[in-house]
Amino acid sequence: MSTTTTQSGSGTPAGSAPASSAKTGSSELVSWKAGIGLSLLAILGTVLFGFMSDSKSAGFGIAEAANEAASNVAAWVTLVLALLLSAWLGYLWFVRRRAGLTPGGGTVPRWLPASTVAAVAILGLAALGVAKVAKITLPSAAIGWISAVVLLGLAGYSVYRTQAKKATPRWVGGTFAAVFLIGFMVWIVAGGNGDAPSISLAGLIAGSVTLAVPLVFGSLSGVLCERVGVVNIAIEGQLLLGAFSAAVVATVTQNVYAGLVAAAVAGALVSLVLAVVSIKYLVNQIIVGVVLNVLISGLTSFLFSTLLTANPDGLNKPGRLPPVDIPFLSDIPIIGPILFHQSLVGYLMYVAVIVVYLGLFHTKWGLRVRAVGEHPQAADTVGINVNRTRFWNVLMGGAIAGIGGSFFTLVSVDAFSKDMSGGRGYIALAALIFGRWNPIGAFLAALLFGFADNLQSVITIIGSPVPSQFMAMLPYALTVFAVAGLVGRSRPPAASGIPYVKG
């Protein structure tokens, strides 16, 4: 079988969108998608945050330190380090950008702007910790109208750039997203019950990270599979069987770590079936994935009803993985209790994201994987065993998803129940698409889904008039925008879903 569709620059991460302009002869064609998308969102933000703003203020509580002395030391150390890092990255960015204005001067690395923004954000949070700010109160009407004006200005600038046949800069989209989020949060909280409604910002973010853990593992599984050309619809089944196996094995062995290993093995077994049937026997990958999801759901429900329900103490009392504080890091104000007060599964999530990203884009193995996913025939001609590469990647992805499934029974609750994954495998697929088949993008998209999921509960508690169903819908709407290209180019690997037959 020969693959006729080719993409230039297959070594470039799919999460790195190329410029949205293309030259045809002497004229330059620029897409209107960014300008139209930002304009529609700016109009929506003006209506909601401006005309529908509340006269009340919105309060956002900051996390309180468990150890005041240690938190003060961590805050000052973080402030100094973040200040030095921000200055150095900003200087490096300025030098690279200035050199890029001259012929042959090079370009600014993609990681540099994002790293600079992250360092400045950490600097701001450390400053809040040093100042011992316990609560931030913002006037809803003022913030709403300021947000609306900024959004309209950014959208107008994007339209102006498009009319001038120039692509919209990336900083416009990033700034627009940040301002929209601030206006949206103030608008929601100010609509709650009471004269001065407030929420715990640290609790909201911490809950979002926790809810995102299985989504991150599931989306990483999808990244590994689709980057090599196999569509993994079976993430839901891998999560569910991982949760079931972790509960049973941890209960029988009285060892939660044995349950964690069993979850990885169970996820790999589901992937083994997917790999054999779709790669070796060339059965449609989407059909195989759907069938596996239904099969695992029925199998685990049957075993739960017949075995686990009859003997819960002997088969369904796995215990829990306790949260672990990392010394010093957990004492950093605001971000410390959120990021560094996690269970083993939570820390494995961080490790998995970093390892998968570095492996895919900075190793010889990753280059081969992406070559197989983009153009398997070309990869075969240079000596890469296409189907073997796909087989092992699918197994690896299943093991990662299985570890994500163990979160349900070893961290979230201490018992297995029917279909407890709750469709999160399909949400992980949406996060994979929204993250543009990139491990970092998929991680951030999963955090967005977890944030929207947790925000549903928060707005219900404070009595906000915004329907919780709206928040449940929001991540999927953003995914549709991503697929449509309104927030950037979103393209899967060229050979994704296409079986390969040597010859």
Coordinates of C-alpha atoms in Angstrom, one line a residue:
M1 CA 0.0 0.0 0.0
S2 CA 1.3 3.4 -0.9
T3 CA 0.6 6.5 1.0
T4 CA -0.2 9.4 -1.4
T5 CA -0.8 12.1 1.1
T6 CA 2.4 13.8 2.3
Q7 CA 3.0 16.7 4.7
S8 CA 6.0 18.9 4.7
G9 CA 8.0 19.2 7.8
S10 CA 7.0 15.9 9.4
G11 CA 9.7 16.4 12.0
T12 CA 7.8 19.4 13.3
P13 CA 5.5 18.7 16.3
A14 CA 1.9 18.8 15.3
G15 CA 1.3 21.0 18.4
S16 CA 3.5 23.7 16.7
A17 CA 1.2 25.4 14.3
P18 CA 2.9 26.9 11.3
A19 CA 2.2 30.5 10.2
S20 CA -1.3 30.9 9.0
S21 CA -0.2 32.6 5.9
A22 CA 0.8 31.1 2.6
K23 CA 2.3 32.7 -0.4
T24 CA 0.9 32.1 -3.9
G25 CA 3.0 33.9 -6.5
S26 CA 3.4 37.4 -5.5
S27 CA 0.2 37.6 -3.3
E28 CA -0.1 36.4 0.3
L29 CA -3.2 34.6 1.5
V30 CA -4.1 35.0 5.1
S31 CA -6.9 33.1 6.8
W32 CA -9.7 35.1 8.4
K33 CA -10.4 32.4 10.9
A34 CA -8.5 34.0 13.8
G35 CA -10.1 37.4 13.2
I36 CA -13.6 36.0 12.9
G37 CA -13.2 33.7 15.9
L38 CA -11.7 36.4 18.2
S39 CA -14.4 38.9 17.1
L40 CA -17.2 36.6 18.0
L41 CA -15.8 35.8 21.4
A42 CA -15.1 39.5 22.0
I43 CA -18.7 40.3 21.3
L44 CA -19.8 37.5 23.6
G45 CA -17.5 38.8 26.3
T46 CA -18.8 42.3 26.0
V47 CA -22.4 41.1 26.4
L48 CA -21.7 38.9 29.4
F49 CA -19.0 40.7 31.2
G50 CA -20.1 44.3 30.4
F51 CA -23.8 44.6 29.8
M52 CA -24.7 41.6 32.1
S53 CA -22.2 42.4 34.8
D54 CA -23.3 42.4 38.5
S55 CA -22.8 45.4 40.8
K56 CA -21.2 43.1 43.4
S57 CA -17.6 42.3 43.9
A58 CA -16.0 38.8 43.4
G59 CA -13.6 37.4 46.0
F60 CA -10.9 34.9 45.3
G61 CA -9.3 33.3 48.4
I62 CA -5.6 32.3 48.4
A63 CA -4.3 29.1 49.9
E64 CA -3.2 29.4 53.6
A65 CA 0.2 28.0 54.5
A66 CA 0.3 24.9 56.6
N67 CA 3.7 25.9 58.0
E68 CA 4.0 29.7 58.2
A69 CA 7.8 29.9 58.8
A70 CA 8.6 27.4 56.0
S71 CA 6.1 29.2 53.7
N72 CA 7.8 32.6 54.2
V73 CA 11.3 31.1 53.4
A74 CA 9.9 29.3 50.3
A75 CA 8.1 32.5 49.2
W76 CA 11.3 34.7 49.4
V77 CA 13.5 32.0 47.7
T78 CA 10.9 31.6 44.9
L79 CA 10.6 35.3 44.5
V80 CA 14.3 35.8 44.0
L81 CA 14.7 32.8 41.7
A82 CA 11.7 33.8 39.6
L83 CA 12.9 37.4 39.3
L84 CA 16.3 36.2 38.1
L85 CA 14.8 33.7 35.7
S86 CA 12.3 36.2 34.3
A87 CA 15.0 38.8 33.7
W88 CA 17.3 36.2 32.0
L89 CA 14.5 34.8 29.8
G90 CA 13.3 38.2 28.9
Y91 CA 16.8 39.3 28.0
L92 CA 17.3 36.2 25.9
W93 CA 14.0 36.7 24.2
F94 CA 14.9 40.3 23.4
V95 CA 18.3 39.4 22.0
R96 CA 16.9 36.5 19.9
R97 CA 14.0 38.7 18.6
R98 CA 16.4 41.5 17.7
A99 CA 18.8 39.1 15.9
G100 CA 15.8 37.7 14.0
L101 CA 15.2 41.1 12.5
T102 CA 18.5 41.0 10.6
P103 CA 19.0 38.6 7.6
G104 CA 20.3 35.3 8.8
G105 CA 19.9 36.2 12.4
G106 CA 17.9 33.2 13.4
T107 CA 14.5 32.9 15.1
V108 CA 13.1 32.9 18.6
P109 CA 12.7 29.3 19.9
R110 CA 9.1 28.3 20.5
W111 CA 9.8 27.4 24.2
L112 CA 11.2 30.9 25.0
P113 CA 8.0 33.0 25.0
A114 CA 6.0 30.4 27.0
S115 CA 8.9 30.0 29.5
T116 CA 9.1 33.7 30.0
V117 CA 5.4 34.1 30.6
A118 CA 5.5 31.1 33.1
A119 CA 8.4 32.7 35.0
V120 CA 6.6 36.0 35.2
A121 CA 3.4 34.2 36.5
I122 CA 5.4 32.4 39.2
L123 CA 7.0 35.7 40.1
G124 CA 3.6 37.3 40.6
L125 CA 2.4 34.3 42.7
A126 CA 5.5 34.5 44.8
A127 CA 5.0 38.2 45.4
L128 CA 1.5 37.5 46.7
G129 CA 2.9 34.9 49.1
V130 CA 5.6 37.4 50.3
A131 CA 2.9 40.1 50.8
K132 CA 0.7 37.5 52.6
V133 CA -2.3 38.3 50.6
A134 CA -5.2 36.1 51.8
K135 CA -7.9 37.3 49.5
I136 CA -8.3 39.2 46.2
T137 CA -11.5 41.2 45.7
L138 CA -12.4 42.5 42.3
P139 CA -15.3 44.8 41.3
S140 CA -17.4 42.9 38.8
A141 CA -18.6 45.8 36.6
A142 CA -15.2 47.5 36.3
I143 CA -13.3 44.3 35.6
G144 CA -16.1 43.3 33.1
W145 CA -15.9 46.5 31.1
I146 CA -12.1 46.6 31.1
S147 CA -12.0 43.0 29.9
A148 CA -14.6 43.8 27.2
V149 CA -12.6 46.8 25.9
V150 CA -9.3 44.7 25.8
L151 CA -11.0 41.8 24.1
L152 CA -12.5 44.1 21.4
G153 CA -9.2 45.8 20.9
L154 CA -7.4 42.5 20.4
A155 CA -10.0 41.3 18.0
G156 CA -9.8 44.5 16.1
Y157 CA -6.1 44.2 15.9
S158 CA -6.4 40.7 14.5
V159 CA -8.9 41.9 11.9
Y160 CA -6.5 44.8 11.0
R161 CA -3.6 42.4 10.6
T162 CA -5.7 40.1 8.4
Q163 CA -6.7 43.0 6.2
A164 CA -3.1 44.0 5.9
K165 CA -2.4 40.4 4.8
K166 CA -0.4 39.6 7.9
A167 CA -0.9 36.7 10.2
T168 CA -2.2 37.3 13.8
P169 CA 0.7 37.1 16.3
R170 CA 0.6 34.3 18.8
W171 CA 0.7 36.8 21.7
V172 CA -2.7 38.1 20.7
G173 CA -4.3 34.8 21.1
G174 CA -2.6 34.1 24.5
T175 CA -3.5 37.6 25.8
F176 CA -7.1 37.2 24.6
A177 CA -7.5 33.9 26.3
A178 CA -6.1 35.2 29.6
V179 CA -8.3 38.3 29.6
F180 CA -11.4 36.3 28.7
L181 CA -10.7 33.8 31.5
I182 CA -10.3 36.7 34.1
G183 CA -13.5 38.4 33.0
F184 CA -15.4 35.1 32.9
M185 CA -14.3 34.1 36.4
V186 CA -15.2 37.5 37.9
W187 CA -18.6 37.4 36.1
I188 CA -19.4 33.9 37.4
V189 CA -18.4 34.5 41.0
A190 CA -20.0 37.9 41.3
G191 CA -23.3 36.3 40.3
G192 CA -23.3 34.1 43.4
N193 CA -25.4 34.4 46.5
G194 CA -24.7 37.0 49.2
D195 CA -23.4 40.6 49.1
A196 CA -19.7 39.6 48.5
P197 CA -19.6 36.1 47.0
S198 CA -16.2 34.4 46.9
I199 CA -14.5 31.1 46.2
S200 CA -11.2 29.5 47.1
L201 CA -9.0 30.0 44.0
A202 CA -6.4 27.5 45.3
G203 CA -9.1 24.9 46.0
L204 CA -10.6 25.4 42.5
I205 CA -7.2 24.9 40.8
A206 CA -6.2 22.0 43.1
G207 CA -9.5 20.2 42.4
S208 CA -9.0 20.8 38.7
V209 CA -5.5 19.3 38.7
T210 CA -6.9 16.2 40.6
L211 CA -9.8 15.7 38.2
A212 CA -7.4 16.1 35.2
V213 CA -5.1 13.2 36.3
P214 CA -6.9 10.4 34.4
L215 CA -7.5 12.7 31.5
V216 CA -3.8 13.4 31.2
F217 CA -2.9 9.7 31.2
G218 CA -5.6 8.9 28.7
S219 CA -4.6 11.8 26.3
L220 CA -0.9 10.7 26.6
S221 CA -2.0 7.2 25.6
G222 CA -3.7 8.7 22.5
V223 CA -0.7 10.8 21.7
L224 CA 1.6 7.8 21.6
C225 CA -0.8 5.8 19.5
E226 CA -1.8 8.4 17.0
R227 CA 1.7 9.7 16.6
V228 CA 2.6 6.3 15.2
G229 CA -0.5 6.0 13.1
V230 CA -3.0 4.1 15.2
V231 CA -6.3 5.6 16.4
N232 CA -6.9 4.6 20.0
I233 CA -10.6 4.8 20.7
A234 CA -10.2 2.2 23.4
I235 CA -8.9 4.7 26.0
E236 CA -12.1 4.4 27.9
G237 CA -11.7 0.6 28.2
Q238 CA -8.1 0.9 29.2
L239 CA -9.0 3.3 32.0
L240 CA -11.8 1.1 33.2
L241 CA -9.9 -2.2 33.2
G242 CA -7.0 -0.4 34.9
A243 CA -9.3 0.8 37.7
F244 CA -10.8 -2.7 38.1
S245 CA -7.4 -4.5 38.1
A246 CA -5.9 -2.0 40.6
A247 CA -8.8 -2.5 43.0
V248 CA -8.8 -6.3 42.9
V249 CA -5.0 -6.9 42.9
A250 CA -4.4 -4.2 45.6
T251 CA -7.1 -5.9 47.8
V252 CA -5.8 -9.4 47.3
T253 CA -2.2 -8.5 47.9
Q254 CA -2.9 -5.8 50.5
N255 CA -0.4 -3.7 48.5
V256 CA -1.5 -0.6 46.6
Y257 CA 1.7 -0.5 44.6
A258 CA 1.0 -4.0 43.3
G259 CA -2.4 -2.6 42.3
L260 CA -0.7 0.2 40.4
V261 CA 1.5 -2.2 38.4
A262 CA -1.6 -4.4 37.7
A263 CA -3.4 -1.4 36.3
A264 CA -0.6 -0.8 33.8
V265 CA -0.6 -4.4 32.8
A266 CA -4.4 -4.4 32.3
G267 CA -4.2 -1.3 30.1
A268 CA -1.4 -2.9 28.1
L269 CA -3.6 -6.1 27.6
V270 CA -6.4 -4.0 26.1
S271 CA -3.9 -2.4 23.8
L272 CA -2.5 -5.8 22.9
V273 CA -5.9 -6.8 21.5
L274 CA -6.1 -3.4 19.7
A275 CA -2.6 -3.8 18.2
V276 CA -3.0 -7.4 17.1
V277 CA -6.4 -7.0 15.5
S278 CA -5.9 -3.6 13.8
I279 CA -2.2 -3.8 12.9
K280 CA -1.8 -7.5 12.1
Y281 CA -5.3 -8.3 10.7
L282 CA -6.0 -4.7 9.4
V283 CA -9.4 -4.4 11.0
N284 CA -10.8 -0.9 11.2
Q285 CA -9.1 0.7 14.2
I286 CA -12.1 2.8 15.2
I287 CA -14.5 -0.2 15.2
V288 CA -12.0 -2.2 17.2
G289 CA -11.7 0.5 19.8
V290 CA -15.5 0.9 20.2
V291 CA -15.9 -2.8 20.5
L292 CA -13.2 -3.0 23.2
N293 CA -14.9 -0.3 25.2
V294 CA -18.2 -2.1 25.1
L295 CA -16.5 -5.4 25.9
I296 CA -14.6 -4.0 28.9
S297 CA -17.6 -2.2 30.2
G298 CA -19.7 -5.4 30.1
L299 CA -16.9 -7.6 31.5
T300 CA -16.1 -5.4 34.5
S301 CA -19.8 -4.8 35.2
F302 CA -20.4 -8.6 35.2
L303 CA -17.4 -9.3 37.5
F304 CA -18.4 -6.5 39.8
S305 CA -22.0 -7.9 40.2
T306 CA -21.0 -11.5 40.6
L307 CA -17.6 -11.4 42.4
L308 CA -16.9 -8.0 44.0
T309 CA -20.4 -7.4 45.3
A310 CA -20.4 -10.9 46.9
N311 CA -17.1 -10.5 48.6
P312 CA -16.2 -6.8 48.9
D313 CA -13.8 -7.2 51.8
G314 CA -11.8 -9.8 50.0
L315 CA -11.8 -8.2 46.5
N316 CA -12.8 -4.6 46.6
K317 CA -11.1 -2.9 49.5
P318 CA -7.8 -1.7 47.9
G319 CA -6.9 1.2 50.2
R320 CA -5.5 4.4 48.9
L321 CA -2.3 6.0 47.8
P322 CA -1.7 8.8 50.3
P323 CA -0.7 12.3 49.2
V324 CA 3.0 13.1 49.6
D325 CA 4.5 16.5 50.2
I326 CA 7.7 17.3 48.4
P327 CA 10.0 19.2 50.9
F328 CA 10.3 23.0 50.2
L329 CA 8.3 22.8 47.0
S330 CA 5.1 22.1 48.9
D331 CA 5.7 25.1 51.0
I332 CA 5.7 27.6 48.1
P333 CA 2.7 29.8 48.5
I334 CA -0.3 29.1 46.3
I335 CA 1.3 26.8 43.8
G336 CA 3.0 24.5 46.4
P337 CA -0.1 22.9 47.9
I338 CA -1.7 22.6 44.4
L339 CA 1.2 21.0 42.5
F340 CA 3.3 19.3 45.1
H341 CA 0.8 17.8 47.5
Q342 CA -0.1 14.8 45.2
S343 CA -0.3 11.1 45.3
L344 CA 2.2 8.9 43.5
V345 CA -0.1 8.8 40.5
G346 CA -0.2 12.6 40.4
Y347 CA 3.6 12.8 40.4
L348 CA 3.8 10.0 37.7
M349 CA 1.5 12.3 35.6
Y350 CA 4.2 15.0 35.7
V351 CA 6.9 12.5 34.8
A352 CA 4.9 10.9 32.0
V353 CA 4.2 14.3 30.3
I354 CA 7.9 15.3 30.4
V355 CA 9.2 11.9 29.3
V356 CA 6.7 11.5 26.4
Y357 CA 7.4 15.1 25.2
L358 CA 11.2 14.7 25.3
G359 CA 11.0 11.2 23.9
L360 CA 8.9 12.3 20.9
F361 CA 10.6 15.5 19.9
H362 CA 14.2 15.2 21.2
T363 CA 15.3 11.6 20.7
K364 CA 16.0 9.3 17.7
W365 CA 13.2 7.0 18.8
G366 CA 10.7 9.9 18.7
L367 CA 11.9 10.9 15.2
R368 CA 11.2 7.3 14.0
V369 CA 7.8 7.3 15.7
R370 CA 6.7 10.5 14.0
A371 CA 8.1 9.4 10.7
V372 CA 6.0 6.2 10.9
G373 CA 2.9 8.3 11.8
E374 CA 3.5 10.8 9.0
H375 CA 4.8 8.7 6.1
P376 CA 5.1 5.0 6.9
Q377 CA 6.3 4.1 3.4
A378 CA 9.2 6.5 3.6
A379 CA 10.0 5.2 7.1
D380 CA 10.0 1.7 5.7
T381 CA 12.5 2.6 3.0
V382 CA 15.0 3.8 5.5
G383 CA 14.9 0.6 7.5
I384 CA 12.3 1.3 10.2
N385 CA 10.0 -1.6 10.9
V386 CA 6.7 0.2 10.7
N387 CA 4.3 -2.3 12.2
R388 CA 6.7 -3.3 15.0
T389 CA 7.1 0.4 15.9
R390 CA 3.3 0.8 15.9
F391 CA 2.8 -2.4 18.0
W392 CA 5.1 -1.3 20.8
N393 CA 3.8 2.2 20.9
V394 CA 0.3 1.0 21.3
L395 CA 1.3 -1.3 24.1
M396 CA 3.1 1.6 25.8
G397 CA 0.1 3.8 25.4
G398 CA -2.2 1.2 27.0
A399 CA 0.1 0.9 30.0
I400 CA 0.0 4.6 30.5
A401 CA -3.8 4.7 30.3
G402 CA -4.0 1.8 32.7
I403 CA -2.0 3.8 35.3
G404 CA -4.5 6.6 34.8
G405 CA -7.3 4.2 35.5
S406 CA -5.8 3.3 38.9
F407 CA -6.5 6.8 39.9
F408 CA -10.2 6.0 40.3
T409 CA -9.7 3.2 42.8
L410 CA -6.4 4.0 44.5
V411 CA -6.7 7.8 44.8
S412 CA -10.2 9.1 44.2
V413 CA -12.2 6.4 46.0
D414 CA -11.2 3.2 47.7
A415 CA -13.5 0.8 45.8
F416 CA -14.5 -0.1 42.2
S417 CA -18.0 0.5 40.9
K418 CA -19.7 0.0 37.6
D419 CA -18.4 2.2 34.7
M420 CA -16.7 4.5 37.2
S421 CA -14.5 6.0 34.5
G422 CA -17.6 7.9 33.4
G423 CA -16.7 8.4 29.8
R424 CA -13.4 10.1 30.6
G425 CA -11.7 8.1 27.9
Y426 CA -13.7 10.0 25.3
I427 CA -12.9 13.3 27.1
A428 CA -9.2 12.4 26.8
L429 CA -9.7 12.0 23.1
A430 CA -11.1 15.5 23.0
A431 CA -8.2 16.8 25.0
L432 CA -5.8 15.1 22.6
I433 CA -7.4 16.9 19.6
F434 CA -7.6 20.2 21.4
G435 CA -3.9 19.8 22.4
R436 CA -3.0 19.2 18.7
W437 CA -1.5 15.7 19.3
N438 CA 1.3 17.2 21.4
P439 CA 2.0 15.9 25.0
I440 CA 2.2 19.5 26.5
G441 CA -0.9 20.6 24.6
A442 CA -2.8 17.5 25.6
F443 CA -1.8 18.1 29.3
L444 CA -3.0 21.7 29.2
A445 CA -6.2 20.7 27.4
A446 CA -6.8 18.1 30.1
L447 CA -6.3 20.7 32.8
L448 CA -8.9 22.9 31.0
F449 CA -11.4 20.0 31.0
G450 CA -10.7 19.3 34.7
F451 CA -11.1 23.0 35.5
A452 CA -14.5 23.2 33.7
D453 CA -15.6 20.0 35.5
N454 CA -14.6 21.3 38.9
L455 CA -16.1 24.7 38.2
Q456 CA -19.5 23.1 37.7
S457 CA -19.5 22.1 41.4
V458 CA -18.2 25.5 42.6
I459 CA -20.8 27.6 40.8
T460 CA -23.5 25.3 42.2
I461 CA -22.3 25.8 45.7
I462 CA -22.1 29.6 45.5
G463 CA -25.5 29.8 43.8
S464 CA -24.3 31.4 40.6
P465 CA -27.1 31.8 38.0
V466 CA -24.9 30.3 35.3
P467 CA -26.1 26.8 34.5
S468 CA -23.6 24.1 35.3
Q469 CA -24.5 22.5 32.0
F470 CA -22.9 25.5 30.3
M471 CA -19.5 24.7 31.9
A472 CA -19.9 21.0 30.9
M473 CA -20.4 22.1 27.3
L474 CA -17.5 24.7 27.2
P475 CA -14.5 22.4 26.7
Y476 CA -16.2 20.5 23.9
A477 CA -17.2 23.8 22.2
L478 CA -13.5 24.8 22.4
T479 CA -12.5 21.5 20.9
V480 CA -14.9 22.1 17.9
F481 CA -13.3 25.5 17.5
A482 CA -9.8 23.9 17.5
V483 CA -10.8 21.3 14.9
A484 CA -12.3 24.0 12.8
G485 CA -9.1 25.9 13.0
L486 CA -10.5 29.0 14.8
V487 CA -7.8 28.8 17.5
G488 CA -5.0 27.5 15.3
R489 CA -4.3 24.7 12.9
S490 CA -5.1 21.3 14.2
R491 CA -4.0 18.4 12.1
P492 CA -3.5 14.8 13.0
P493 CA -0.5 12.7 11.8
A494 CA -1.0 12.1 8.1
A495 CA -1.1 8.3 8.4
S496 CA -3.3 8.1 11.5
G497 CA -5.9 5.4 11.2
I498 CA -4.4 4.0 8.0
P499 CA -3.1 0.4 8.2
Y500 CA 0.3 -0.3 6.5
V501 CA 1.0 -3.3 4.4
K502 CA 4.6 -3.7 3.4
G503 CA 5.2 -4.0 -0.4

